[in-house]
């Protein structure tokens, strides 16, 4: 049986409809130093456990989503529209 992702717009859909686009990390301020921007763009943690990622529902509603997933088990805990994300 295929893994299902609960899209807030389309309901339960097969994970193959989605593309993982990367970590959903807070961006530095526009006036941040070059070193801060370098770290944000090129240096990444590889955490084990709960992690927020940007996903694109490419074969569905074509919306950008923030998916909370466990990096060890790949279990999806939550899925919400990225437009509703509150910056930290």
Short mmCIF file of N, CA and C in Angstrom, two decimals:
data_model
loop_
_atom_site.label_atom_id
_atom_site.label_comp_id
_atom_site.label_asym_id
_atom_site.label_seq_id
_atom_site.Cartn_x
_atom_site.Cartn_y
_atom_site.Cartn_z
N UNK A 1 0.84 -1.18 0.00
CA UNK A 1 0.00 0.00 0.00
C UNK A 1 0.90 1.25 0.00
N UNK A 2 0.50 2.23 -0.76
CA UNK A 2 1.28 3.47 -0.88
C UNK A 2 1.13 4.32 0.38
N UNK A 3 2.17 5.08 0.68
CA UNK A 3 2.10 6.03 1.79
C UNK A 3 1.23 7.20 1.36
N UNK A 4 0.40 7.68 2.28
CA UNK A 4 -0.50 8.79 1.97
C UNK A 4 -0.10 10.02 2.77
N UNK A 5 -0.21 11.17 2.14
CA UNK A 5 0.04 12.46 2.76
C UNK A 5 -1.30 13.19 2.79
N UNK A 6 -1.63 13.78 3.92
CA UNK A 6 -2.90 14.49 4.06
C UNK A 6 -2.73 15.95 3.65
N UNK A 7 -2.97 16.22 2.37
CA UNK A 7 -2.89 17.59 1.86
C UNK A 7 -4.07 18.40 2.41
N UNK A 8 -3.82 19.62 2.93
CA UNK A 8 -4.93 20.40 3.47
C UNK A 8 -5.93 20.85 2.41
N UNK A 9 -5.58 20.74 1.13
CA UNK A 9 -6.47 21.16 0.06
C UNK A 9 -7.11 19.99 -0.68
N UNK A 10 -6.38 18.87 -0.80
CA UNK A 10 -6.84 17.75 -1.62
C UNK A 10 -7.22 16.51 -0.82
N UNK A 11 -6.93 16.50 0.47
CA UNK A 11 -7.17 15.31 1.27
C UNK A 11 -6.01 14.33 1.16
N UNK A 12 -6.25 13.08 1.48
CA UNK A 12 -5.19 12.06 1.45
C UNK A 12 -4.80 11.74 0.02
N UNK A 13 -3.50 11.89 -0.25
CA UNK A 13 -2.97 11.67 -1.59
C UNK A 13 -1.69 10.83 -1.50
N UNK A 14 -1.35 10.04 -2.53
CA UNK A 14 -0.11 9.25 -2.51
C UNK A 14 1.11 10.17 -2.44
N UNK A 15 2.12 9.75 -1.69
CA UNK A 15 3.32 10.58 -1.52
C UNK A 15 4.04 10.85 -2.83
N UNK A 16 3.82 10.02 -3.84
CA UNK A 16 4.48 10.21 -5.14
C UNK A 16 4.02 11.48 -5.85
N UNK A 17 2.90 12.07 -5.40
CA UNK A 17 2.41 13.31 -5.99
C UNK A 17 3.19 14.53 -5.50
N UNK A 18 4.02 14.35 -4.48
CA UNK A 18 4.72 15.46 -3.83
C UNK A 18 6.20 15.44 -4.15
N UNK A 19 6.80 16.63 -4.13
CA UNK A 19 8.25 16.77 -4.27
C UNK A 19 8.79 17.46 -3.02
N UNK A 20 9.80 16.87 -2.40
CA UNK A 20 10.43 17.47 -1.23
C UNK A 20 11.41 18.53 -1.73
N UNK A 21 11.29 19.74 -1.20
CA UNK A 21 12.10 20.85 -1.70
C UNK A 21 13.14 21.36 -0.72
N UNK A 22 13.13 20.91 0.52
CA UNK A 22 14.17 21.32 1.46
C UNK A 22 13.64 21.76 2.80
N UNK A 23 14.57 22.06 3.67
CA UNK A 23 14.25 22.43 5.05
C UNK A 23 13.47 23.73 5.12
N UNK A 24 12.47 23.77 5.97
CA UNK A 24 11.68 24.98 6.20
C UNK A 24 12.29 25.73 7.38
N UNK A 25 13.37 26.43 7.09
CA UNK A 25 14.10 27.16 8.13
C UNK A 25 13.80 28.65 8.05
N UNK A 26 13.83 29.35 9.19
CA UNK A 26 13.64 30.80 9.13
C UNK A 26 14.81 31.45 8.39
N UNK A 27 14.48 32.40 7.53
CA UNK A 27 15.52 33.10 6.75
C UNK A 27 16.15 34.21 7.56
N UNK A 28 17.42 34.50 7.30
CA UNK A 28 18.03 35.68 7.94
C UNK A 28 17.34 36.95 7.44
N UNK A 29 17.49 38.02 8.19
CA UNK A 29 16.93 39.30 7.77
C UNK A 29 17.66 39.79 6.53
N UNK A 30 17.02 40.63 5.71
CA UNK A 30 17.68 41.10 4.49
C UNK A 30 19.00 41.82 4.74
N UNK A 31 19.14 42.45 5.90
CA UNK A 31 20.38 43.16 6.19
C UNK A 31 21.39 42.31 6.97
N UNK A 32 21.17 41.00 7.02
CA UNK A 32 22.10 40.09 7.72
C UNK A 32 23.45 40.08 7.01
N UNK A 33 24.45 39.69 7.74
CA UNK A 33 25.81 39.66 7.18
C UNK A 33 25.93 38.58 6.10
N UNK A 34 26.96 38.73 5.30
CA UNK A 34 27.24 37.75 4.26
C UNK A 34 27.50 36.37 4.87
N UNK A 35 28.14 36.34 6.01
CA UNK A 35 28.42 35.07 6.70
C UNK A 35 27.13 34.38 7.13
N UNK A 36 26.16 35.15 7.64
CA UNK A 36 24.88 34.56 8.03
C UNK A 36 24.15 33.97 6.82
N UNK A 37 24.15 34.71 5.72
CA UNK A 37 23.49 34.21 4.50
C UNK A 37 24.22 32.98 3.96
N UNK A 38 25.54 32.97 4.01
CA UNK A 38 26.31 31.81 3.57
C UNK A 38 25.91 30.58 4.38
N UNK A 39 25.88 30.74 5.70
CA UNK A 39 25.50 29.63 6.57
C UNK A 39 24.09 29.14 6.24
N UNK A 40 23.16 30.06 6.03
CA UNK A 40 21.77 29.69 5.74
C UNK A 40 21.65 28.91 4.43
N UNK A 41 22.38 29.34 3.41
CA UNK A 41 22.26 28.72 2.10
C UNK A 41 23.05 27.41 2.00
N UNK A 42 24.26 27.38 2.56
CA UNK A 42 25.15 26.25 2.31
C UNK A 42 25.37 25.28 3.46
N UNK A 43 25.17 25.69 4.69
CA UNK A 43 25.45 24.81 5.83
C UNK A 43 24.13 24.33 6.44
N UNK A 44 23.97 23.03 6.49
CA UNK A 44 22.73 22.45 7.00
C UNK A 44 23.02 21.42 8.09
N UNK A 45 22.14 21.38 9.07
CA UNK A 45 22.17 20.32 10.06
C UNK A 45 21.52 19.08 9.42
N UNK A 46 21.81 17.93 9.95
CA UNK A 46 21.18 16.70 9.51
C UNK A 46 20.55 16.05 10.74
N UNK A 47 19.44 16.64 11.22
CA UNK A 47 18.88 16.18 12.49
C UNK A 47 18.19 14.83 12.39
N UNK A 48 18.14 14.16 13.50
CA UNK A 48 17.37 12.92 13.61
C UNK A 48 16.13 13.25 14.41
N UNK A 49 14.98 12.93 13.85
CA UNK A 49 13.73 13.20 14.55
C UNK A 49 12.84 14.16 13.78
N UNK A 50 12.03 14.89 14.51
CA UNK A 50 11.00 15.78 13.95
C UNK A 50 11.66 16.94 13.19
N UNK A 51 11.16 17.21 11.96
CA UNK A 51 11.77 18.21 11.10
C UNK A 51 10.72 18.80 10.15
N UNK A 52 10.75 20.10 9.94
CA UNK A 52 9.85 20.76 9.00
C UNK A 52 10.53 20.90 7.65
N UNK A 53 9.80 20.55 6.58
CA UNK A 53 10.33 20.64 5.22
C UNK A 53 9.30 21.28 4.31
N UNK A 54 9.79 21.97 3.27
CA UNK A 54 8.90 22.47 2.23
C UNK A 54 8.67 21.34 1.24
N UNK A 55 7.40 21.09 0.94
CA UNK A 55 7.01 20.12 -0.07
C UNK A 55 6.13 20.83 -1.07
N UNK A 56 6.19 20.40 -2.33
CA UNK A 56 5.35 20.96 -3.39
C UNK A 56 4.41 19.85 -3.86
N UNK A 57 3.11 20.14 -3.86
CA UNK A 57 2.13 19.15 -4.33
C UNK A 57 2.04 19.28 -5.85
N UNK A 58 3.06 18.77 -6.53
CA UNK A 58 3.24 18.96 -7.96
C UNK A 58 2.15 18.30 -8.81
N UNK A 59 1.66 17.15 -8.39
CA UNK A 59 0.67 16.43 -9.18
C UNK A 59 -0.74 16.59 -8.61
N UNK A 60 -0.94 17.63 -7.84
CA UNK A 60 -2.25 17.87 -7.24
C UNK A 60 -2.61 19.34 -7.33
N UNK A 61 -2.78 19.97 -6.19
CA UNK A 61 -3.21 21.36 -6.13
C UNK A 61 -2.10 22.35 -6.47
N UNK A 62 -0.86 21.87 -6.58
CA UNK A 62 0.33 22.66 -6.91
C UNK A 62 0.66 23.71 -5.85
N UNK A 63 0.19 23.48 -4.63
CA UNK A 63 0.47 24.39 -3.52
C UNK A 63 1.76 23.98 -2.83
N UNK A 64 2.40 24.97 -2.20
CA UNK A 64 3.56 24.72 -1.35
C UNK A 64 3.07 24.41 0.05
N UNK A 65 3.64 23.39 0.65
CA UNK A 65 3.22 22.92 1.97
C UNK A 65 4.42 22.85 2.90
N UNK A 66 4.16 22.91 4.20
CA UNK A 66 5.17 22.63 5.20
C UNK A 66 4.76 21.30 5.83
N UNK A 67 5.61 20.31 5.66
CA UNK A 67 5.35 18.97 6.17
C UNK A 67 6.28 18.71 7.34
N UNK A 68 5.72 18.29 8.46
CA UNK A 68 6.51 17.90 9.63
C UNK A 68 6.65 16.39 9.57
N UNK A 69 7.91 15.94 9.50
CA UNK A 69 8.20 14.53 9.28
C UNK A 69 9.31 14.09 10.23
N UNK A 70 9.26 12.85 10.64
CA UNK A 70 10.32 12.26 11.44
C UNK A 70 11.38 11.73 10.48
N UNK A 71 12.60 12.25 10.59
CA UNK A 71 13.65 11.86 9.64
C UNK A 71 14.15 10.43 9.86
N UNK A 72 13.87 9.84 11.00
CA UNK A 72 14.30 8.46 11.25
C UNK A 72 13.28 7.45 10.73
N UNK A 73 12.00 7.70 10.98
CA UNK A 73 10.96 6.75 10.59
C UNK A 73 10.24 7.15 9.30
N UNK A 74 10.42 8.39 8.86
CA UNK A 74 9.75 8.96 7.68
C UNK A 74 8.25 9.14 7.89
N UNK A 75 7.79 9.00 9.12
CA UNK A 75 6.38 9.18 9.41
C UNK A 75 6.03 10.67 9.35
N UNK A 76 4.95 10.99 8.63
CA UNK A 76 4.49 12.38 8.51
C UNK A 76 3.57 12.68 9.68
N UNK A 77 3.91 13.73 10.42
CA UNK A 77 3.14 14.12 11.60
C UNK A 77 2.09 15.17 11.28
N UNK A 78 2.44 16.13 10.40
CA UNK A 78 1.53 17.23 10.08
C UNK A 78 1.82 17.76 8.70
N UNK A 79 0.82 18.40 8.11
CA UNK A 79 0.96 19.01 6.80
C UNK A 79 0.08 20.25 6.77
N UNK A 80 0.69 21.41 6.43
CA UNK A 80 -0.10 22.65 6.39
C UNK A 80 0.35 23.49 5.20
N UNK A 81 -0.48 24.43 4.80
CA UNK A 81 -0.15 25.32 3.70
C UNK A 81 1.01 26.22 4.08
N UNK A 82 2.01 26.35 3.22
CA UNK A 82 3.19 27.15 3.53
C UNK A 82 2.85 28.63 3.63
N UNK A 83 1.79 29.08 2.96
CA UNK A 83 1.39 30.48 3.03
C UNK A 83 0.92 30.86 4.43
N UNK A 84 0.52 29.88 5.22
CA UNK A 84 0.04 30.13 6.58
C UNK A 84 1.14 29.99 7.61
N UNK A 85 2.37 29.70 7.17
CA UNK A 85 3.49 29.51 8.09
C UNK A 85 3.82 30.83 8.79
N UNK A 86 4.00 30.75 10.08
CA UNK A 86 4.39 31.90 10.87
C UNK A 86 5.89 31.86 11.05
N UNK A 87 6.57 32.95 10.70
CA UNK A 87 8.03 32.99 10.83
C UNK A 87 8.43 33.01 12.29
N UNK A 88 9.51 32.31 12.58
CA UNK A 88 10.02 32.25 13.97
C UNK A 88 11.06 33.30 14.19
#
